[in-house]
JSON list of C-alpha atoms in Angstrom, two decimals:
[
{"chain": "A", "resi": 1, "resn": "UNK", "atom": "CA", "xyz": [-12.61, -18.37, -6.52]},
{"chain": "A", "resi": 2, "resn": "UNK", "atom": "CA", "xyz": [-15.49, -16.73, -4.42]},
{"chain": "A", "resi": 3, "resn": "UNK", "atom": "CA", "xyz": [-14.45, -13.62, -2.36]},
{"chain": "A", "resi": 4, "resn": "UNK", "atom": "CA", "xyz": [-14.26, -16.05, 0.54]},
{"chain": "A", "resi": 5, "resn": "UNK", "atom": "CA", "xyz": [-11.87, -17.73, -0.94]},
{"chain": "A", "resi": 6, "resn": "UNK", "atom": "CA", "xyz": [-8.28, -15.72, -0.84]},
{"chain": "A", "resi": 7, "resn": "UNK", "atom": "CA", "xyz": [-5.77, -16.08, -2.14]},
{"chain": "A", "resi": 8, "resn": "UNK", "atom": "CA", "xyz": [-2.63, -18.64, -2.08]},
{"chain": "A", "resi": 9, "resn": "UNK", "atom": "CA", "xyz": [-0.93, -15.16, -1.15]},
{"chain": "A", "resi": 10, "resn": "UNK", "atom": "CA", "xyz": [-2.81, -13.94, 1.38]},
{"chain": "A", "resi": 11, "resn": "UNK", "atom": "CA", "xyz": [-4.29, -17.76, 3.21]},
{"chain": "A", "resi": 12, "resn": "UNK", "atom": "CA", "xyz": [-0.41, -17.67, 4.46]},
{"chain": "A", "resi": 13, "resn": "UNK", "atom": "CA", "xyz": [-0.76, -14.24, 4.91]},
{"chain": "A", "resi": 14, "resn": "UNK", "atom": "CA", "xyz": [-3.55, -15.36, 7.41]},
{"chain": "A", "resi": 15, "resn": "UNK", "atom": "CA", "xyz": [-1.58, -17.76, 8.93]},
{"chain": "A", "resi": 16, "resn": "UNK", "atom": "CA", "xyz": [2.22, -18.41, 10.00]},
{"chain": "A", "resi": 17, "resn": "UNK", "atom": "CA", "xyz": [3.00, -14.65, 9.14]},
{"chain": "A", "resi": 18, "resn": "UNK", "atom": "CA", "xyz": [0.94, -13.21, 11.36]},
{"chain": "A", "resi": 19, "resn": "UNK", "atom": "CA", "xyz": [3.06, -13.37, 13.77]},
{"chain": "A", "resi": 20, "resn": "UNK", "atom": "CA", "xyz": [6.08, -11.79, 11.65]},
{"chain": "A", "resi": 21, "resn": "UNK", "atom": "CA", "xyz": [7.11, -8.11, 12.44]},
{"chain": "A", "resi": 22, "resn": "UNK", "atom": "CA", "xyz": [8.61, -7.78, 8.19]},
{"chain": "A", "resi": 23, "resn": "UNK", "atom": "CA", "xyz": [6.45, -8.27, 5.09]},
{"chain": "A", "resi": 24, "resn": "UNK", "atom": "CA", "xyz": [6.10, -11.79, 4.67]},
{"chain": "A", "resi": 25, "resn": "UNK", "atom": "CA", "xyz": [8.04, -12.68, 1.05]},
{"chain": "A", "resi": 26, "resn": "UNK", "atom": "CA", "xyz": [4.52, -14.12, -0.48]},
{"chain": "A", "resi": 27, "resn": "UNK", "atom": "CA", "xyz": [2.85, -10.80, -0.18]},
{"chain": "A", "resi": 28, "resn": "UNK", "atom": "CA", "xyz": [5.72, -8.25, -1.05]},
{"chain": "A", "resi": 29, "resn": "UNK", "atom": "CA", "xyz": [5.96, -9.06, -4.92]},
{"chain": "A", "resi": 30, "resn": "UNK", "atom": "CA", "xyz": [1.40, -8.32, -4.67]},
{"chain": "A", "resi": 31, "resn": "UNK", "atom": "CA", "xyz": [2.30, -5.76, -2.84]},
{"chain": "A", "resi": 32, "resn": "UNK", "atom": "CA", "xyz": [4.88, -3.83, -4.81]},
{"chain": "A", "resi": 33, "resn": "UNK", "atom": "CA", "xyz": [2.72, -4.70, -8.37]},
{"chain": "A", "resi": 34, "resn": "UNK", "atom": "CA", "xyz": [-0.08, -2.94, -6.46]},
{"chain": "A", "resi": 35, "resn": "UNK", "atom": "CA", "xyz": [2.15, -0.02, -4.99]},
{"chain": "A", "resi": 36, "resn": "UNK", "atom": "CA", "xyz": [3.44, 0.17, -7.89]},
{"chain": "A", "resi": 37, "resn": "UNK", "atom": "CA", "xyz": [-0.30, 0.80, -10.16]},
{"chain": "A", "resi": 38, "resn": "UNK", "atom": "CA", "xyz": [-1.60, 3.10, -7.83]},
{"chain": "A", "resi": 39, "resn": "UNK", "atom": "CA", "xyz": [1.62, 5.40, -7.42]},
{"chain": "A", "resi": 40, "resn": "UNK", "atom": "CA", "xyz": [1.72, 5.83, -11.42]},
{"chain": "A", "resi": 41, "resn": "UNK", "atom": "CA", "xyz": [-1.41, 5.22, -12.98]},
{"chain": "A", "resi": 42, "resn": "UNK", "atom": "CA", "xyz": [-4.63, 7.51, -12.97]},
{"chain": "A", "resi": 43, "resn": "UNK", "atom": "CA", "xyz": [-7.82, 7.75, -14.90]},
{"chain": "A", "resi": 44, "resn": "UNK", "atom": "CA", "xyz": [-8.11, 10.96, -13.90]},
{"chain": "A", "resi": 45, "resn": "UNK", "atom": "CA", "xyz": [-4.59, 11.99, -15.16]},
{"chain": "A", "resi": 46, "resn": "UNK", "atom": "CA", "xyz": [-3.94, 10.06, -18.10]},
{"chain": "A", "resi": 47, "resn": "UNK", "atom": "CA", "xyz": [0.23, 11.50, -18.22]},
{"chain": "A", "resi": 48, "resn": "UNK", "atom": "CA", "xyz": [0.78, 10.56, -14.58]},
{"chain": "A", "resi": 49, "resn": "UNK", "atom": "CA", "xyz": [3.94, 8.65, -14.59]},
{"chain": "A", "resi": 50, "resn": "UNK", "atom": "CA", "xyz": [5.74, 10.73, -17.61]},
{"chain": "A", "resi": 51, "resn": "UNK", "atom": "CA", "xyz": [4.44, 13.93, -15.18]},
{"chain": "A", "resi": 52, "resn": "UNK", "atom": "CA", "xyz": [5.78, 12.15, -12.23]},
{"chain": "A", "resi": 53, "resn": "UNK", "atom": "CA", "xyz": [9.63, 11.35, -13.40]},
{"chain": "A", "resi": 54, "resn": "UNK", "atom": "CA", "xyz": [10.41, 14.55, -14.86]},
{"chain": "A", "resi": 55, "resn": "UNK", "atom": "CA", "xyz": [9.89, 15.54, -10.86]},
{"chain": "A", "resi": 56, "resn": "UNK", "atom": "CA", "xyz": [12.24, 11.83, -9.27]},
{"chain": "A", "resi": 57, "resn": "UNK", "atom": "CA", "xyz": [15.30, 12.32, -10.98]},
{"chain": "A", "resi": 58, "resn": "UNK", "atom": "CA", "xyz": [16.72, 9.14, -10.68]},
{"chain": "A", "resi": 59, "resn": "UNK", "atom": "CA", "xyz": [14.91, 6.69, -12.46]},
{"chain": "A", "resi": 60, "resn": "UNK", "atom": "CA", "xyz": [12.06, 4.58, -12.01]},
{"chain": "A", "resi": 61, "resn": "UNK", "atom": "CA", "xyz": [13.01, 1.10, -11.05]},
{"chain": "A", "resi": 62, "resn": "UNK", "atom": "CA", "xyz": [15.04, 3.93, -8.80]},
{"chain": "A", "resi": 63, "resn": "UNK", "atom": "CA", "xyz": [12.03, 4.89, -7.51]},
{"chain": "A", "resi": 64, "resn": "UNK", "atom": "CA", "xyz": [10.04, 1.63, -6.72]},
{"chain": "A", "resi": 65, "resn": "UNK", "atom": "CA", "xyz": [12.73, 0.73, -4.56]},
{"chain": "A", "resi": 66, "resn": "UNK", "atom": "CA", "xyz": [11.78, 3.41, -2.56]},
{"chain": "A", "resi": 67, "resn": "UNK", "atom": "CA", "xyz": [8.59, 3.29, -2.57]},
{"chain": "A", "resi": 68, "resn": "UNK", "atom": "CA", "xyz": [8.43, 0.26, -1.84]},
{"chain": "A", "resi": 69, "resn": "UNK", "atom": "CA", "xyz": [10.16, 0.29, 1.65]},
{"chain": "A", "resi": 70, "resn": "UNK", "atom": "CA", "xyz": [6.50, 2.40, 2.94]},
{"chain": "A", "resi": 71, "resn": "UNK", "atom": "CA", "xyz": [5.22, -1.63, 2.60]},
{"chain": "A", "resi": 72, "resn": "UNK", "atom": "CA", "xyz": [7.55, -3.09, 5.04]},
{"chain": "A", "resi": 73, "resn": "UNK", "atom": "CA", "xyz": [5.46, 0.36, 7.78]},
{"chain": "A", "resi": 74, "resn": "UNK", "atom": "CA", "xyz": [1.70, -0.46, 5.92]},
{"chain": "A", "resi": 75, "resn": "UNK", "atom": "CA", "xyz": [2.37, -4.12, 7.07]},
{"chain": "A", "resi": 76, "resn": "UNK", "atom": "CA", "xyz": [3.78, -3.31, 10.56]},
{"chain": "A", "resi": 77, "resn": "UNK", "atom": "CA", "xyz": [0.81, -1.13, 10.74]},
{"chain": "A", "resi": 78, "resn": "UNK", "atom": "CA", "xyz": [-2.24, -3.60, 10.07]},
{"chain": "A", "resi": 79, "resn": "UNK", "atom": "CA", "xyz": [-1.26, -7.58, 10.69]},
{"chain": "A", "resi": 80, "resn": "UNK", "atom": "CA", "xyz": [-2.17, -7.49, 13.72]},
{"chain": "A", "resi": 81, "resn": "UNK", "atom": "CA", "xyz": [-5.70, -6.27, 12.70]},
{"chain": "A", "resi": 82, "resn": "UNK", "atom": "CA", "xyz": [-5.96, -9.10, 9.80]},
{"chain": "A", "resi": 83, "resn": "UNK", "atom": "CA", "xyz": [-6.90, -12.28, 12.13]},
{"chain": "A", "resi": 84, "resn": "UNK", "atom": "CA", "xyz": [-10.45, -10.57, 12.87]},
{"chain": "A", "resi": 85, "resn": "UNK", "atom": "CA", "xyz": [-12.01, -9.36, 9.53]},
{"chain": "A", "resi": 86, "resn": "UNK", "atom": "CA", "xyz": [-12.58, -12.13, 6.81]},
{"chain": "A", "resi": 87, "resn": "UNK", "atom": "CA", "xyz": [-11.92, -11.37, 2.96]},
{"chain": "A", "resi": 88, "resn": "UNK", "atom": "CA", "xyz": [-15.11, -11.04, 1.87]},
{"chain": "A", "resi": 89, "resn": "UNK", "atom": "CA", "xyz": [-14.87, -7.40, 3.48]},
{"chain": "A", "resi": 90, "resn": "UNK", "atom": "CA", "xyz": [-13.46, -5.70, 0.78]},
{"chain": "A", "resi": 91, "resn": "UNK", "atom": "CA", "xyz": [-9.76, -5.31, -0.66]},
{"chain": "A", "resi": 92, "resn": "UNK", "atom": "CA", "xyz": [-7.06, -4.28, 1.03]},
{"chain": "A", "resi": 93, "resn": "UNK", "atom": "CA", "xyz": [-5.23, -4.32, -1.79]},
{"chain": "A", "resi": 94, "resn": "UNK", "atom": "CA", "xyz": [-6.73, -1.19, -3.60]},
{"chain": "A", "resi": 95, "resn": "UNK", "atom": "CA", "xyz": [-7.97, -0.08, -0.18]},
{"chain": "A", "resi": 96, "resn": "UNK", "atom": "CA", "xyz": [-4.98, 0.56, 1.43]},
{"chain": "A", "resi": 97, "resn": "UNK", "atom": "CA", "xyz": [-1.86, -0.13, -0.95]},
{"chain": "A", "resi": 98, "resn": "UNK", "atom": "CA", "xyz": [-3.08, 1.44, -3.81]},
{"chain": "A", "resi": 99, "resn": "UNK", "atom": "CA", "xyz": [-4.60, 4.21, -2.79]},
{"chain": "A", "resi": 100, "resn": "UNK", "atom": "CA", "xyz": [-1.01, 4.93, -0.56]},
{"chain": "A", "resi": 101, "resn": "UNK", "atom": "CA", "xyz": [0.84, 4.47, -3.72]},
{"chain": "A", "resi": 102, "resn": "UNK", "atom": "CA", "xyz": [-1.95, 7.29, -5.32]},
{"chain": "A", "resi": 103, "resn": "UNK", "atom": "CA", "xyz": [-1.11, 9.31, -2.33]},
{"chain": "A", "resi": 104, "resn": "UNK", "atom": "CA", "xyz": [2.30, 8.83, -2.82]},
{"chain": "A", "resi": 105, "resn": "UNK", "atom": "CA", "xyz": [2.53, 10.31, -6.63]},
{"chain": "A", "resi": 106, "resn": "UNK", "atom": "CA", "xyz": [-0.03, 13.12, -5.78]},
{"chain": "A", "resi": 107, "resn": "UNK", "atom": "CA", "xyz": [2.89, 14.09, -2.50]},
{"chain": "A", "resi": 108, "resn": "UNK", "atom": "CA", "xyz": [5.65, 13.26, -5.24]},
{"chain": "A", "resi": 109, "resn": "UNK", "atom": "CA", "xyz": [4.80, 15.94, -7.74]},
{"chain": "A", "resi": 110, "resn": "UNK", "atom": "CA", "xyz": [3.32, 18.12, -5.64]},
{"chain": "A", "resi": 111, "resn": "UNK", "atom": "CA", "xyz": [6.77, 17.99, -3.81]},
{"chain": "A", "resi": 112, "resn": "UNK", "atom": "CA", "xyz": [8.71, 18.23, -7.03]},
{"chain": "A", "resi": 113, "resn": "UNK", "atom": "CA", "xyz": [9.71, 14.94, -6.04]},
{"chain": "A", "resi": 114, "resn": "UNK", "atom": "CA", "xyz": [10.97, 14.62, -2.32]},
{"chain": "A", "resi": 115, "resn": "UNK", "atom": "CA", "xyz": [9.24, 11.56, -0.43]},
{"chain": "A", "resi": 116, "resn": "UNK", "atom": "CA", "xyz": [7.46, 11.81, 2.95]},
{"chain": "A", "resi": 117, "resn": "UNK", "atom": "CA", "xyz": [9.26, 11.59, 5.50]},
{"chain": "A", "resi": 118, "resn": "UNK", "atom": "CA", "xyz": [8.20, 8.31, 7.33]},
{"chain": "A", "resi": 119, "resn": "UNK", "atom": "CA", "xyz": [6.12, 10.39, 10.41]},
{"chain": "A", "resi": 120, "resn": "UNK", "atom": "CA", "xyz": [4.28, 11.29, 7.43]},
{"chain": "A", "resi": 121, "resn": "UNK", "atom": "CA", "xyz": [3.94, 8.94, 5.57]},
{"chain": "A", "resi": 122, "resn": "UNK", "atom": "CA", "xyz": [2.78, 7.04, 8.71]},
{"chain": "A", "resi": 123, "resn": "UNK", "atom": "CA", "xyz": [-0.40, 9.57, 9.74]},
{"chain": "A", "resi": 124, "resn": "UNK", "atom": "CA", "xyz": [-1.32, 8.47, 6.10]},
{"chain": "A", "resi": 125, "resn": "UNK", "atom": "CA", "xyz": [-0.82, 4.35, 5.87]},
{"chain": "A", "resi": 126, "resn": "UNK", "atom": "CA", "xyz": [-2.98, 4.60, 9.17]},
{"chain": "A", "resi": 127, "resn": "UNK", "atom": "CA", "xyz": [-5.82, 6.73, 8.00]},
{"chain": "A", "resi": 128, "resn": "UNK", "atom": "CA", "xyz": [-6.22, 4.34, 4.90]},
{"chain": "A", "resi": 129, "resn": "UNK", "atom": "CA", "xyz": [-5.48, 0.93, 7.09]},
{"chain": "A", "resi": 130, "resn": "UNK", "atom": "CA", "xyz": [-7.69, 2.02, 10.10]},
{"chain": "A", "resi": 131, "resn": "UNK", "atom": "CA", "xyz": [-10.21, 2.77, 7.99]},
{"chain": "A", "resi": 132, "resn": "UNK", "atom": "CA", "xyz": [-10.31, -0.25, 5.72]},
{"chain": "A", "resi": 133, "resn": "UNK", "atom": "CA", "xyz": [-10.72, -2.19, 9.26]},
{"chain": "A", "resi": 134, "resn": "UNK", "atom": "CA", "xyz": [-12.94, 0.12, 10.54]},
{"chain": "A", "resi": 135, "resn": "UNK", "atom": "CA", "xyz": [-16.37, 0.04, 8.05]},
{"chain": "A", "resi": 136, "resn": "UNK", "atom": "CA", "xyz": [-20.11, -0.69, 8.46]},
{"chain": "A", "resi": 137, "resn": "UNK", "atom": "CA", "xyz": [-19.43, -3.69, 6.59]},
{"chain": "A", "resi": 138, "resn": "UNK", "atom": "CA", "xyz": [-17.15, -5.05, 8.67]},
{"chain": "A", "resi": 139, "resn": "UNK", "atom": "CA", "xyz": [-17.65, -7.19, 12.09]}
]
């Protein structure tokens, strides 16, 4: 599949689901996987998941459930911009979703297991999404 031929779930998201204010069912599991990757792994810290779970006392599943609620916020902020960007200009899942997971993990470690407020998360989301859509290589 070439970079100009988006995956089936992205084709769906780029069509009718862009009208939806909630995260489309076809997109949610893919974004959750990228969020988990960013949250639980780090090239700089091979023990990140263990350190993270030491601060988060409710278990891995509860952490993922709580973390995935931010995906709706990312969708709400980014969905109107999808029609204006061809997939050849980057991988949103890596540059936004996984990156948000990474920053969420850092926040959880530094704040001893506390999730960011919605306001804090929204600032991070806006910065990541804006950086993705406003770039030199974007149309």
